[in-house]
mmCIF file of C-alpha atoms in Angstrom:
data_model
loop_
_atom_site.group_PDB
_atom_site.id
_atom_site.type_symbol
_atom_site.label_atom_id
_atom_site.label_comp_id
_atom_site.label_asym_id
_atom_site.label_seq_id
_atom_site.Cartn_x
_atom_site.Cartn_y
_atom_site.Cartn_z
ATOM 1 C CA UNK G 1 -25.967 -31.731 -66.736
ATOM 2 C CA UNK G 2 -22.540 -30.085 -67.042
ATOM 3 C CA UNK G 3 -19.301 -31.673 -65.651
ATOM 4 C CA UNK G 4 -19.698 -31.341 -61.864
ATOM 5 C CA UNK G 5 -22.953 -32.539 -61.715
ATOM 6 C CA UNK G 6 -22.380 -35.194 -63.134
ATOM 7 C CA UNK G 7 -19.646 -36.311 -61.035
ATOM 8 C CA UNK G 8 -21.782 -35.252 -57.808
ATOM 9 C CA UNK G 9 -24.632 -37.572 -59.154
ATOM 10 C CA UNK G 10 -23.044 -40.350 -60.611
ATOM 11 C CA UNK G 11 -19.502 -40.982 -58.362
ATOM 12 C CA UNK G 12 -18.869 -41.076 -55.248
ATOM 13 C CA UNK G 13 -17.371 -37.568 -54.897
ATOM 14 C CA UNK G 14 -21.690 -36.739 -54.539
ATOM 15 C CA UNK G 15 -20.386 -35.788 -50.483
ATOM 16 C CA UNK G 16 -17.860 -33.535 -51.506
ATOM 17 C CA UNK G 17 -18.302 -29.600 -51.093
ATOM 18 C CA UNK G 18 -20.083 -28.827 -55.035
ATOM 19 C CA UNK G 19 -18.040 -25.447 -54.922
ATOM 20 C CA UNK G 20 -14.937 -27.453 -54.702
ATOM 21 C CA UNK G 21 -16.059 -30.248 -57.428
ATOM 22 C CA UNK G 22 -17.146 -26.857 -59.601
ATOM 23 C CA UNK G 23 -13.546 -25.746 -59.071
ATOM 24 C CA UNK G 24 -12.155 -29.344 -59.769
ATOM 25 C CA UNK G 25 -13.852 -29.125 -63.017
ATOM 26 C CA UNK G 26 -12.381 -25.737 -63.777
ATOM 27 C CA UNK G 27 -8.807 -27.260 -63.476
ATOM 28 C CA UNK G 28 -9.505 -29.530 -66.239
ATOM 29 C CA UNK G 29 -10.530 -29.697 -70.085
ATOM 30 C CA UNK G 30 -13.552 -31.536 -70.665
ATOM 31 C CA UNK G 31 -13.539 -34.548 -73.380
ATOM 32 C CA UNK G 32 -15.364 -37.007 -75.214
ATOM 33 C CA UNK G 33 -13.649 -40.320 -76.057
ATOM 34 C CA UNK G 34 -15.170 -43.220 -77.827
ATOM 35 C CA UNK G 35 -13.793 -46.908 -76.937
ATOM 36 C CA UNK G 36 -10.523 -47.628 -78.319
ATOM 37 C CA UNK G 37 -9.207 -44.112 -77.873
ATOM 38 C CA UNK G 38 -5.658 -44.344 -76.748
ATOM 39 C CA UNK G 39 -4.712 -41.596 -73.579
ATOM 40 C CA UNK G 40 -1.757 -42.092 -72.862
ATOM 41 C CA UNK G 41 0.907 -44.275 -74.273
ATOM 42 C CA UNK G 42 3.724 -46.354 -72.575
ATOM 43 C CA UNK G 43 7.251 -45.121 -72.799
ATOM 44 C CA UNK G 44 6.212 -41.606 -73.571
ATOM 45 C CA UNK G 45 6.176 -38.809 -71.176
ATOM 46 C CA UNK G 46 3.945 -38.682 -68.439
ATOM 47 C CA UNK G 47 2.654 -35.346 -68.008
ATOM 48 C CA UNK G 48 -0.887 -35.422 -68.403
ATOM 49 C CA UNK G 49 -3.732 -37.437 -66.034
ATOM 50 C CA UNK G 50 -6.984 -37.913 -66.252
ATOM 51 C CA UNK G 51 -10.132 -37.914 -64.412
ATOM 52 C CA UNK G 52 -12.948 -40.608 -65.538
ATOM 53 C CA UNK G 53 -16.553 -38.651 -65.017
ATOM 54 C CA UNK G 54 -18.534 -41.089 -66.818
ATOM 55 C CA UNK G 55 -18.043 -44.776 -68.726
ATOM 56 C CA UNK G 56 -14.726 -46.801 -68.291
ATOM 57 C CA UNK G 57 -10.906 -47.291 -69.781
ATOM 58 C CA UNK G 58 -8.184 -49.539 -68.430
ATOM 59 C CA UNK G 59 -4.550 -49.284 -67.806
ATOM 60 C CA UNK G 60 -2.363 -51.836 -70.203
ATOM 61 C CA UNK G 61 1.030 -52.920 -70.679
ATOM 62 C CA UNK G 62 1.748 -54.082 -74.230
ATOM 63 C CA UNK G 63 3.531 -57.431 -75.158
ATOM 64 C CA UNK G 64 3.559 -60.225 -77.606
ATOM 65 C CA UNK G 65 1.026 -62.180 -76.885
ATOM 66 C CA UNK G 66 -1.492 -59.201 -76.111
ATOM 67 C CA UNK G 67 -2.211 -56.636 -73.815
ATOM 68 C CA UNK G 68 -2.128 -57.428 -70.078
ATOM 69 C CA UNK G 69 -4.471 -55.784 -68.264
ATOM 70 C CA UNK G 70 -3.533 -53.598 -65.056
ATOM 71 C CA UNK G 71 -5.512 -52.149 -63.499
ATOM 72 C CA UNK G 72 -9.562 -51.431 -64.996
ATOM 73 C CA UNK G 73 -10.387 -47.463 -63.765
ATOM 74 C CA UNK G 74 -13.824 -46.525 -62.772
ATOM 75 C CA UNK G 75 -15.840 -43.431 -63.287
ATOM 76 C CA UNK G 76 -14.407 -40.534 -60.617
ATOM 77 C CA UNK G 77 -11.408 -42.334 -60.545
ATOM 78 C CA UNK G 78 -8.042 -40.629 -61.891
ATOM 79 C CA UNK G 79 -5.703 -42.394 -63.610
ATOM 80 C CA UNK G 80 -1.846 -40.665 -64.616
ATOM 81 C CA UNK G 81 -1.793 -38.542 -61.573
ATOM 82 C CA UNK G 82 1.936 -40.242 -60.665
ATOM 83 C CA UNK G 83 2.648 -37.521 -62.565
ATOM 84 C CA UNK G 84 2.224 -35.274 -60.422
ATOM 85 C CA UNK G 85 5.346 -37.135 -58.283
ATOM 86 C CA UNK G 86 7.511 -37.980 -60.509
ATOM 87 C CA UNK G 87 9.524 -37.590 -63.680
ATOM 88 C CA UNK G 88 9.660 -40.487 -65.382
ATOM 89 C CA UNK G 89 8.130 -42.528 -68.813
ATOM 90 C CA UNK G 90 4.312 -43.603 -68.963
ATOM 91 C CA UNK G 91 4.936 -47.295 -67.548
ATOM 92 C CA UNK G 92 1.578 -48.384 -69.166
ATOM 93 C CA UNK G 93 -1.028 -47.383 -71.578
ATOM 94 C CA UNK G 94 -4.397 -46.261 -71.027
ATOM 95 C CA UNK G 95 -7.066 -46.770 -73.769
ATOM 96 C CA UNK G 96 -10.834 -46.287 -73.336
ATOM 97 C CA UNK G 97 -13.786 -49.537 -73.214
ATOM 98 C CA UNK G 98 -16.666 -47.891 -73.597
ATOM 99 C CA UNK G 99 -18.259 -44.380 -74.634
ATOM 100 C CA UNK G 100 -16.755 -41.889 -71.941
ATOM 101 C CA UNK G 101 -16.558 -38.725 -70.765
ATOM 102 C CA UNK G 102 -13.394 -37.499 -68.750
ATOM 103 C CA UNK G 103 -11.233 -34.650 -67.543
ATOM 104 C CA UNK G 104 -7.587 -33.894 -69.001
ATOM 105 C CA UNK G 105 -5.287 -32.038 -66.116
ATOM 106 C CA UNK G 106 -1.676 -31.278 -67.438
ATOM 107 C CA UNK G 107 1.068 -31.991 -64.979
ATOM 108 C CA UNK G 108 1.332 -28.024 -64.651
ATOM 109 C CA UNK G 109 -2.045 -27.717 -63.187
ATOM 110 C CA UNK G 110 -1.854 -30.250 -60.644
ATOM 111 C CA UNK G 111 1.053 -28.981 -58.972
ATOM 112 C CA UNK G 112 -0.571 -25.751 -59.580
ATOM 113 C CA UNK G 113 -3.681 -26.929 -57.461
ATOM 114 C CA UNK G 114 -1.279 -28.614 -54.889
ATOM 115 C CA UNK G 115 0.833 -25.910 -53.968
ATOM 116 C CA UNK G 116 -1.745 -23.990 -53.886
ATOM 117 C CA UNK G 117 -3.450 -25.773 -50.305
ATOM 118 C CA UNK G 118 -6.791 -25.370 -49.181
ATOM 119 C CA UNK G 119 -9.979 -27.311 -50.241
ATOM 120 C CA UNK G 120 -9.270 -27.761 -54.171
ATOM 121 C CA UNK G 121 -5.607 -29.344 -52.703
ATOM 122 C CA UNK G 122 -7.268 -31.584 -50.147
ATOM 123 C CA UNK G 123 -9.966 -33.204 -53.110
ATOM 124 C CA UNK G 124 -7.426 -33.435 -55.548
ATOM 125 C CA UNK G 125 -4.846 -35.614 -53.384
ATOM 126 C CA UNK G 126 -7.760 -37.124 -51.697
ATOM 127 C CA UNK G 127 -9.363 -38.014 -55.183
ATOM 128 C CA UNK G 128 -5.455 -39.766 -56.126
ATOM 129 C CA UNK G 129 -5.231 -41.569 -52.833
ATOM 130 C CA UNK G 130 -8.618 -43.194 -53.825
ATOM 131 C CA UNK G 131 -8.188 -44.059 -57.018
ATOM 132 C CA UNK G 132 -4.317 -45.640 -56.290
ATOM 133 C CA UNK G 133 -5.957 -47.207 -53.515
ATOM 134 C CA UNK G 134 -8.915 -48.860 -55.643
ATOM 135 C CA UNK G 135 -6.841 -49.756 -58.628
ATOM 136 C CA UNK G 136 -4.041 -51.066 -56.219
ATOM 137 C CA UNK G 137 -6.991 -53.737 -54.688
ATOM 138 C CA UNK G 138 -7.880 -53.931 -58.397
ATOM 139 C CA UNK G 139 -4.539 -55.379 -59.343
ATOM 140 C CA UNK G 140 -3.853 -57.277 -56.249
ATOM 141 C CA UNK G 141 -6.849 -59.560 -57.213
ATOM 142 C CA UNK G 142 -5.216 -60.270 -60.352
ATOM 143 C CA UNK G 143 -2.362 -60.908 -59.233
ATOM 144 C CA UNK G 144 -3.889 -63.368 -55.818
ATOM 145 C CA UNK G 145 -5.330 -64.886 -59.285
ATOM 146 C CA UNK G 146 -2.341 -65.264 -60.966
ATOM 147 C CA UNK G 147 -0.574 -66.559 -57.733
ATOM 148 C CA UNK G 148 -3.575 -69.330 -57.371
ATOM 149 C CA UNK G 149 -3.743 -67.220 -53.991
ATOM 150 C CA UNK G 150 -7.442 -67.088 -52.615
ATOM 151 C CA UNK G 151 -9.422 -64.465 -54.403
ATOM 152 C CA UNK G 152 -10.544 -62.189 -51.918
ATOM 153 C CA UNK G 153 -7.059 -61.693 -50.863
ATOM 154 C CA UNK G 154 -5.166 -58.478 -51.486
ATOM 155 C CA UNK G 155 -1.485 -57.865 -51.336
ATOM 156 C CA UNK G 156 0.752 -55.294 -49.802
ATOM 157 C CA UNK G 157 4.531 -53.808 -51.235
ATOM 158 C CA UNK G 158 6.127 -56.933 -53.087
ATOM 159 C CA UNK G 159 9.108 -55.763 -52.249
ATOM 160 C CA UNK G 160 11.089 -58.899 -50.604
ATOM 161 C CA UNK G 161 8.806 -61.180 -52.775
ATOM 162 C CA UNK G 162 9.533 -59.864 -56.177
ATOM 163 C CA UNK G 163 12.724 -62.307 -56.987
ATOM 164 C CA UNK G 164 11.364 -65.038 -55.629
ATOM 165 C CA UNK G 165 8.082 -64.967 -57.341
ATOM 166 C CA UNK G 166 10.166 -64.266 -60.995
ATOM 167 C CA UNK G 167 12.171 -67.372 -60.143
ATOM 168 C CA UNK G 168 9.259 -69.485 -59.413
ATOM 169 C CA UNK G 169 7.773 -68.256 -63.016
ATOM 170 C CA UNK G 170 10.810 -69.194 -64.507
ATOM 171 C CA UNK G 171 10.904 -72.888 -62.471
ATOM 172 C CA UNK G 172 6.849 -73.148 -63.479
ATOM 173 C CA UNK G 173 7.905 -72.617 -67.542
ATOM 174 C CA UNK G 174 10.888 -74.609 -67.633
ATOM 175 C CA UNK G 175 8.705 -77.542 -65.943
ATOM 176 C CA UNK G 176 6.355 -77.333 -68.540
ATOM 177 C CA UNK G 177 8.679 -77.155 -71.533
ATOM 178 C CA UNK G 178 9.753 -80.225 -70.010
ATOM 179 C CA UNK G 179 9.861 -83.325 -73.030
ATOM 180 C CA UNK G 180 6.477 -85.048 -72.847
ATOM 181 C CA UNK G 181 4.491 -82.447 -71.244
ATOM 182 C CA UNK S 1 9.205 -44.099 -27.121
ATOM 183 C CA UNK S 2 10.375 -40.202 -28.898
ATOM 184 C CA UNK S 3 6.794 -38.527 -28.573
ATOM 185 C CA UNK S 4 5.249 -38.387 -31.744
ATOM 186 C CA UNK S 5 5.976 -35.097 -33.313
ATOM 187 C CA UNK S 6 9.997 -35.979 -33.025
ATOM 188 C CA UNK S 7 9.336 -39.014 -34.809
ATOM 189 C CA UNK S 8 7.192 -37.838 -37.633
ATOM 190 C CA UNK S 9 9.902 -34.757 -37.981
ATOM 191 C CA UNK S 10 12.597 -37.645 -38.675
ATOM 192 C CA UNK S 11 10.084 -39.158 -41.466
ATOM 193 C CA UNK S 12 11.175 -37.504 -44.838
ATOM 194 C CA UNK S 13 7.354 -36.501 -45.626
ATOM 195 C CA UNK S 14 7.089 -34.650 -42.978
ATOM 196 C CA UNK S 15 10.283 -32.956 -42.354
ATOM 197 C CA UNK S 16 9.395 -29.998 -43.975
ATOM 198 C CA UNK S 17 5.714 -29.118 -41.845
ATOM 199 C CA UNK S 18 6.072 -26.220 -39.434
ATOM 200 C CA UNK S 19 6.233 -27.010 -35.807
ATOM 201 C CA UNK S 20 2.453 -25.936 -35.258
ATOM 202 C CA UNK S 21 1.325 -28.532 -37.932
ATOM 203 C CA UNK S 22 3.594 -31.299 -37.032
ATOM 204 C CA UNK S 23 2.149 -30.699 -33.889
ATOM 205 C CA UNK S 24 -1.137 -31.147 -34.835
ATOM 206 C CA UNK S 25 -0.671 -34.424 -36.959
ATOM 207 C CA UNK S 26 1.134 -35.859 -34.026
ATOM 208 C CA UNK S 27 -1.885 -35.005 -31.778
ATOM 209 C CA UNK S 28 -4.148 -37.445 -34.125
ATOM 210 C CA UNK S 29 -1.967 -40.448 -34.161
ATOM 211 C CA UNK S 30 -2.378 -43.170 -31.184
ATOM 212 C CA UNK S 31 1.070 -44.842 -30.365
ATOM 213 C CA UNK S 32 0.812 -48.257 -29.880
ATOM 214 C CA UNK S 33 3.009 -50.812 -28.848
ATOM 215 C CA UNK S 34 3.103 -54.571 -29.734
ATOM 216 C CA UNK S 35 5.088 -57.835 -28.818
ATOM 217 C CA UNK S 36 6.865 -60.267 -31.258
ATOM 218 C CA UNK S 37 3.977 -62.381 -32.561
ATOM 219 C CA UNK S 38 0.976 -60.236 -31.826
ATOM 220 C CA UNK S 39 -1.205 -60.043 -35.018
ATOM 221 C CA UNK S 40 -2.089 -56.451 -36.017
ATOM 222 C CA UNK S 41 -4.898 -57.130 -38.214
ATOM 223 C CA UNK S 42 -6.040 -60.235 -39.955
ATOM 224 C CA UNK S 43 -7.446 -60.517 -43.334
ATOM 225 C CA UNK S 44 -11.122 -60.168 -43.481
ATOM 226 C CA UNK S 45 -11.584 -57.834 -40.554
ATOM 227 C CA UNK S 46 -13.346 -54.661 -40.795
ATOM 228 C CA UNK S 47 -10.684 -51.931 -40.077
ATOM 229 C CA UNK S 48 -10.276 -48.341 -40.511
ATOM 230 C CA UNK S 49 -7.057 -47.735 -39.195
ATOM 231 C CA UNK S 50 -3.602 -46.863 -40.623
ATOM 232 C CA UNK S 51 -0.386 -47.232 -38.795
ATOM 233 C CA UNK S 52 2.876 -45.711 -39.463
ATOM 234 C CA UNK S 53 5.701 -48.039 -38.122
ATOM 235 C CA UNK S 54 8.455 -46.288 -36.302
ATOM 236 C CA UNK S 55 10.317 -49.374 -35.047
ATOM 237 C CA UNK S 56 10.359 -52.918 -35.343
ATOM 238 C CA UNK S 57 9.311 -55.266 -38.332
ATOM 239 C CA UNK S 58 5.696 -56.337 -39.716
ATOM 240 C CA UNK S 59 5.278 -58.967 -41.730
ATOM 241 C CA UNK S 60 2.339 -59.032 -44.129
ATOM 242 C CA UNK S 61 0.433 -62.548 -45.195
ATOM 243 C CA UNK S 62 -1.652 -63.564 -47.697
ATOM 244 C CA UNK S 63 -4.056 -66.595 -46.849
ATOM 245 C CA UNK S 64 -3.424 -69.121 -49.916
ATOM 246 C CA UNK S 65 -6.327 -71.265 -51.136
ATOM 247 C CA UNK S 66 -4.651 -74.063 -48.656
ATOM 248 C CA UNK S 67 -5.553 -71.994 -46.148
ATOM 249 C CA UNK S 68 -1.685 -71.388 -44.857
ATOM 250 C CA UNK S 69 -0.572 -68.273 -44.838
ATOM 251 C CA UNK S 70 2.336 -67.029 -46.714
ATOM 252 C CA UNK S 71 4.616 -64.030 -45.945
ATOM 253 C CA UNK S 72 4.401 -61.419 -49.055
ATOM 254 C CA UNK S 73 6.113 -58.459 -47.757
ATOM 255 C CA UNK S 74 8.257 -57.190 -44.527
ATOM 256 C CA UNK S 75 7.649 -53.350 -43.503
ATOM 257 C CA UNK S 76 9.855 -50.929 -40.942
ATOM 258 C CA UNK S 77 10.424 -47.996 -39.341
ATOM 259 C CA UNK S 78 8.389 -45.322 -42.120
ATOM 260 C CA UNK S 79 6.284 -47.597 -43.995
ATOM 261 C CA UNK S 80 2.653 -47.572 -43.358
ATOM 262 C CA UNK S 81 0.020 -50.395 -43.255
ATOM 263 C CA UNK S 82 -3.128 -50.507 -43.303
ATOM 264 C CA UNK S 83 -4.112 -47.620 -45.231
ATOM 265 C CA UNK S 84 -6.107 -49.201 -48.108
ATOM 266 C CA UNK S 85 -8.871 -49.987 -45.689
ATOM 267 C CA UNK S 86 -8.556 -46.664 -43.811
ATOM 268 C CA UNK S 87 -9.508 -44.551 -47.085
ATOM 269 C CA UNK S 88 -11.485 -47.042 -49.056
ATOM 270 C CA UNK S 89 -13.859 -48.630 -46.633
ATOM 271 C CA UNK S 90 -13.343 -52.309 -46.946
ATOM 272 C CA UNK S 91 -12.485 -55.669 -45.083
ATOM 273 C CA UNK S 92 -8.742 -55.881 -44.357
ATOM 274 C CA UNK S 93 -6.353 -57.443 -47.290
ATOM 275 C CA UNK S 94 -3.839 -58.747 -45.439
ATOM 276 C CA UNK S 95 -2.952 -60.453 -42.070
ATOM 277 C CA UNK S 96 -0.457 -57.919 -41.012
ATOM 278 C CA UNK S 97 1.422 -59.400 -37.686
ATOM 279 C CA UNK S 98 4.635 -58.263 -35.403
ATOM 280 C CA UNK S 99 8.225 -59.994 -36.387
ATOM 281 C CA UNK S 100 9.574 -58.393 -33.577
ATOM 282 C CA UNK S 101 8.477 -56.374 -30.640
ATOM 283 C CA UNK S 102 6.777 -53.025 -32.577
ATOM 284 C CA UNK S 103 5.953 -49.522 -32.071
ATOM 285 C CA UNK S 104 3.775 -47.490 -34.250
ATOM 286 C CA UNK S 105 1.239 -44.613 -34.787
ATOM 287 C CA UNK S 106 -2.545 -45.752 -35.493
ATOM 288 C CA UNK S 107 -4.880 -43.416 -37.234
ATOM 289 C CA UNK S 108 -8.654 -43.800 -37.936
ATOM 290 C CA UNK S 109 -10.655 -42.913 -41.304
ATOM 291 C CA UNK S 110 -12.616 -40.166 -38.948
ATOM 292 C CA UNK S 111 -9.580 -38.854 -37.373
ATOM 293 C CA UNK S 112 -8.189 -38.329 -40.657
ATOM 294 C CA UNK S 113 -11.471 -36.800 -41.721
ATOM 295 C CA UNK S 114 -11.452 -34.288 -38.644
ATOM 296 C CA UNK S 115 -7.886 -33.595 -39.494
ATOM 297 C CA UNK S 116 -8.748 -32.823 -43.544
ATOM 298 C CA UNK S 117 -11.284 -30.269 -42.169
ATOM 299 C CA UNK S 118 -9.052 -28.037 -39.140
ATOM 300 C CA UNK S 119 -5.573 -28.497 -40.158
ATOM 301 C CA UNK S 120 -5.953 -29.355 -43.903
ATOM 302 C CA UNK S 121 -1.695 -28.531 -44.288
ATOM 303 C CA UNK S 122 -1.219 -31.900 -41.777
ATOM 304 C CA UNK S 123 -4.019 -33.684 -43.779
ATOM 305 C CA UNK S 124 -2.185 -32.689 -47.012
ATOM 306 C CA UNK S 125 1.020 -33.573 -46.411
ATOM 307 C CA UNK S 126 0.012 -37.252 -44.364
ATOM 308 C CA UNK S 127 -1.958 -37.827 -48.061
ATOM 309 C CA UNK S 128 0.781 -36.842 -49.896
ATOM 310 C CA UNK S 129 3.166 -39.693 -48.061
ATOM 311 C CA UNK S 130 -0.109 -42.008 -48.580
ATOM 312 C CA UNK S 131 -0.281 -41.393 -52.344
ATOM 313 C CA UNK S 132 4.039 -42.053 -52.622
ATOM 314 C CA UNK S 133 3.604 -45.353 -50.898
ATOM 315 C CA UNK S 134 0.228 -46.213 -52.908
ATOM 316 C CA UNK S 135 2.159 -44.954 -56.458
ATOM 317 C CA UNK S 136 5.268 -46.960 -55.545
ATOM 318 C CA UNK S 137 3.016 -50.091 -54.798
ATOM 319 C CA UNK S 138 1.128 -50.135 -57.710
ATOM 320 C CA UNK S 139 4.137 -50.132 -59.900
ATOM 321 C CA UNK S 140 5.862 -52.709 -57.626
ATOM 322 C CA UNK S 141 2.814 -54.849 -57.998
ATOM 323 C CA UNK S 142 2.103 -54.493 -61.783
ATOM 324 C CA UNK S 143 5.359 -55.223 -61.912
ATOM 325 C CA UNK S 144 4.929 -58.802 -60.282
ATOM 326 C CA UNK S 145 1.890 -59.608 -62.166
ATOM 327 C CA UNK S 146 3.156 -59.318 -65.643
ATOM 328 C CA UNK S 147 6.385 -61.202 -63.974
ATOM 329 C CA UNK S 148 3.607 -63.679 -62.973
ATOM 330 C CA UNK S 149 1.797 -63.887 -66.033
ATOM 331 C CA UNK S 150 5.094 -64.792 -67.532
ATOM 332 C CA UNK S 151 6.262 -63.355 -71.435
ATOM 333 C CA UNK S 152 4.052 -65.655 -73.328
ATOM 334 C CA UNK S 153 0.844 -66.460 -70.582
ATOM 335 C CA UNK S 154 -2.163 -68.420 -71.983
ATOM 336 C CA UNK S 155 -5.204 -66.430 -71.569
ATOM 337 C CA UNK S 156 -6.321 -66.431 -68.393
ATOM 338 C CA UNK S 157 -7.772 -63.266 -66.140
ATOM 339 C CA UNK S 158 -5.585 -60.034 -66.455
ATOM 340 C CA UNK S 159 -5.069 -60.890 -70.199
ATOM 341 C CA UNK S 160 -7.138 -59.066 -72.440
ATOM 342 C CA UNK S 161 -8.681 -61.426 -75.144
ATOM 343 C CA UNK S 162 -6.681 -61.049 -78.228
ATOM 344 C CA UNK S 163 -9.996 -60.036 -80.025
ATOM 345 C CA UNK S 164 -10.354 -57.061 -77.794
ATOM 346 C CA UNK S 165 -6.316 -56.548 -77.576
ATOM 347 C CA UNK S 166 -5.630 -54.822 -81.294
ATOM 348 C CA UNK S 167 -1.977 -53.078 -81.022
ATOM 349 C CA UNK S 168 -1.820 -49.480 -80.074
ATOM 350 C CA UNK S 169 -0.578 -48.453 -82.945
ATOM 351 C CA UNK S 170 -3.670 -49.326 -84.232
ATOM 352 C CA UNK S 171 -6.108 -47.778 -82.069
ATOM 353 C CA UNK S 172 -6.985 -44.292 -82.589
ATOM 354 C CA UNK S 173 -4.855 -41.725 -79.964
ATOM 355 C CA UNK S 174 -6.100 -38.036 -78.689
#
């Protein structure tokens, strides 16, 4: 099977016009990466995204003590595509888990595609909004998990909550670096 | 309430769409009005509705495992809610309910579906505004989660087990 079909068989781009998939396909270079395989790196420029046809990577910030885990991206989910809106540093890493195939779109070609309007525009931007939208309920479990909120719960902008939620980090360290704890 | 299209021209996303198109986006969003206290949405309900808030406030609640709710986040006039159910079919996040008295513009997953199909410029740029918001959430929660987990966490889920968590510089890069 070449690139399109497999993303038509095995993610849920399988309703999507094949003509259009074909021409999302097109857009792209092709790769193999084995697990391990670093993507993209933090702090370096971001101007290239992917798209994840087949086995899995995750999104990573480095520290420390290890690597935290973002956000864990799916196959025919894109990951980088912020890209596309913005000029700024890679704000995490992206590494692959497991034997994968994917799609490499320079920041060039996605604006490209997006000025451009019509179908290809309308599955590219619809294929982002998806994937933001599954990694964002991705790492709003985590986080309901890290705030001892109820799992099933997701979270909306952080905005106003942000402080408050550092300080209370801070209070829960200094309470247990408290003598005799 | 400004009919739709004058209040979608004053949102920065959609400022720049021709009159035709802003016209047509406007025809697919439902305003709706709602009183201090009413609850928009509560967490666990199916939905497949967005809504773009053109005045008032929102406030957005988690349900903690106590069962009390908890205000996470305040929204107003250009924000949108609602939108992670209305692309991604899935039980609702979030209660989201009205701090004041509201207005806003509702949209369905199959409205926005008709709209991708006949006026795909409308579609594109109402998906462009969804992907800023989604982009600038992620980042904003990431952000809190590694605030969360604190500079030295124990081990616990959203840590990758050090076994699994060799440095970059030591994996192998494209």
């Amino acid at each position: 099977m070449n690139l399109a079909q497999r993303l038509l068989v095995g993610t849920d781009l399988r309703a999507t016009d094949p003509t259009l998939v074909e021409a999302l396909v097109a857009c792209g270079e092709g790769m193999r990466a084995g697990p391990g395989t670093v993507l993209l790196t933090e702090g370096r420029r971001a101007d290239t995204c992917f798209l994840l046809v087949e086995g899995g990577a995750e999104l990573v910030h480095e520290r420390a003590s290890g690597a935290v885990r973002l956000r864990v991206v799916a196959p025919g989910e894109m990951f980088g595509h912020e890209c596309a809106m913005r000029l700024v540093p890679q704000r995490w890493s992206a590494w692959v888990t497991a034997p994968s195939t994917l799609l490499r779109y320079e920041r060039a070609a996605l604006e490209a595609v997006l000025r451009g309007g019509g179908g290809l525009a309308s599955v590219l931007l619809g294929r982002m909004v998806v994937s933001a939208a599954r990694q964002l309920r991705g790492v709003n479990l985590r986080l309901s998990d890290a705030l001892e909120v109820e799992r099933a719960v997701s979270v909306t902008p952080p905005r106003t909550t942000k402080l408050e939620v550092a300080r209370t980090a801070a209070d829960e360290a200094r309470h247990w670096r408290r003598p005799g704890r | 309430m400004s009919p739709p299209h004058e209040a979608l021209r004053a949102h920065r996303g959609f400022a720049r769409l021709d009159a035709a198109t802003l016209q047509a986006l406007a025809a697919c969003l439902r305003p709706r009005t709602y009183a201090r206290g009413d609850i928009i949405f509560r967490h666990g309900d199916p939905g497949d509705e967005l809504f773009v808030v053109l005045e008032g406030s929102l406030s957005v609640q988690l349900r903690g495992s106590d069962r009390r709710h908890r205000e996470v986040s305040t929204l107003g006039p250009g924000d949108v809610v609602g939108e992670l159910a209305c692309i991604d079919p899935a039980p609702r996040a979030a209660t989201v309910l009205a701090r004041t008295d509201v207005k806003v513009l509702a949209l369905t997953r199959d409205t926005l579906g008709a709209l991708l199909a006949h006026v795909p410029a409308a579609a594109q740029a109402l998906l462009h505004e969804l992907l800023r918001g989604l982009v600038a959430r992620l980042d904003s929660t990431d952000d809190l989660l590694l605030a969360q987990l604190g500079p030295a966490a124990p081990t616990r889920s959203g840590v990758v087990p050090r076994a699994d968590a060799a440095p970059i510089a030591q994996r192998r890069t494209v």
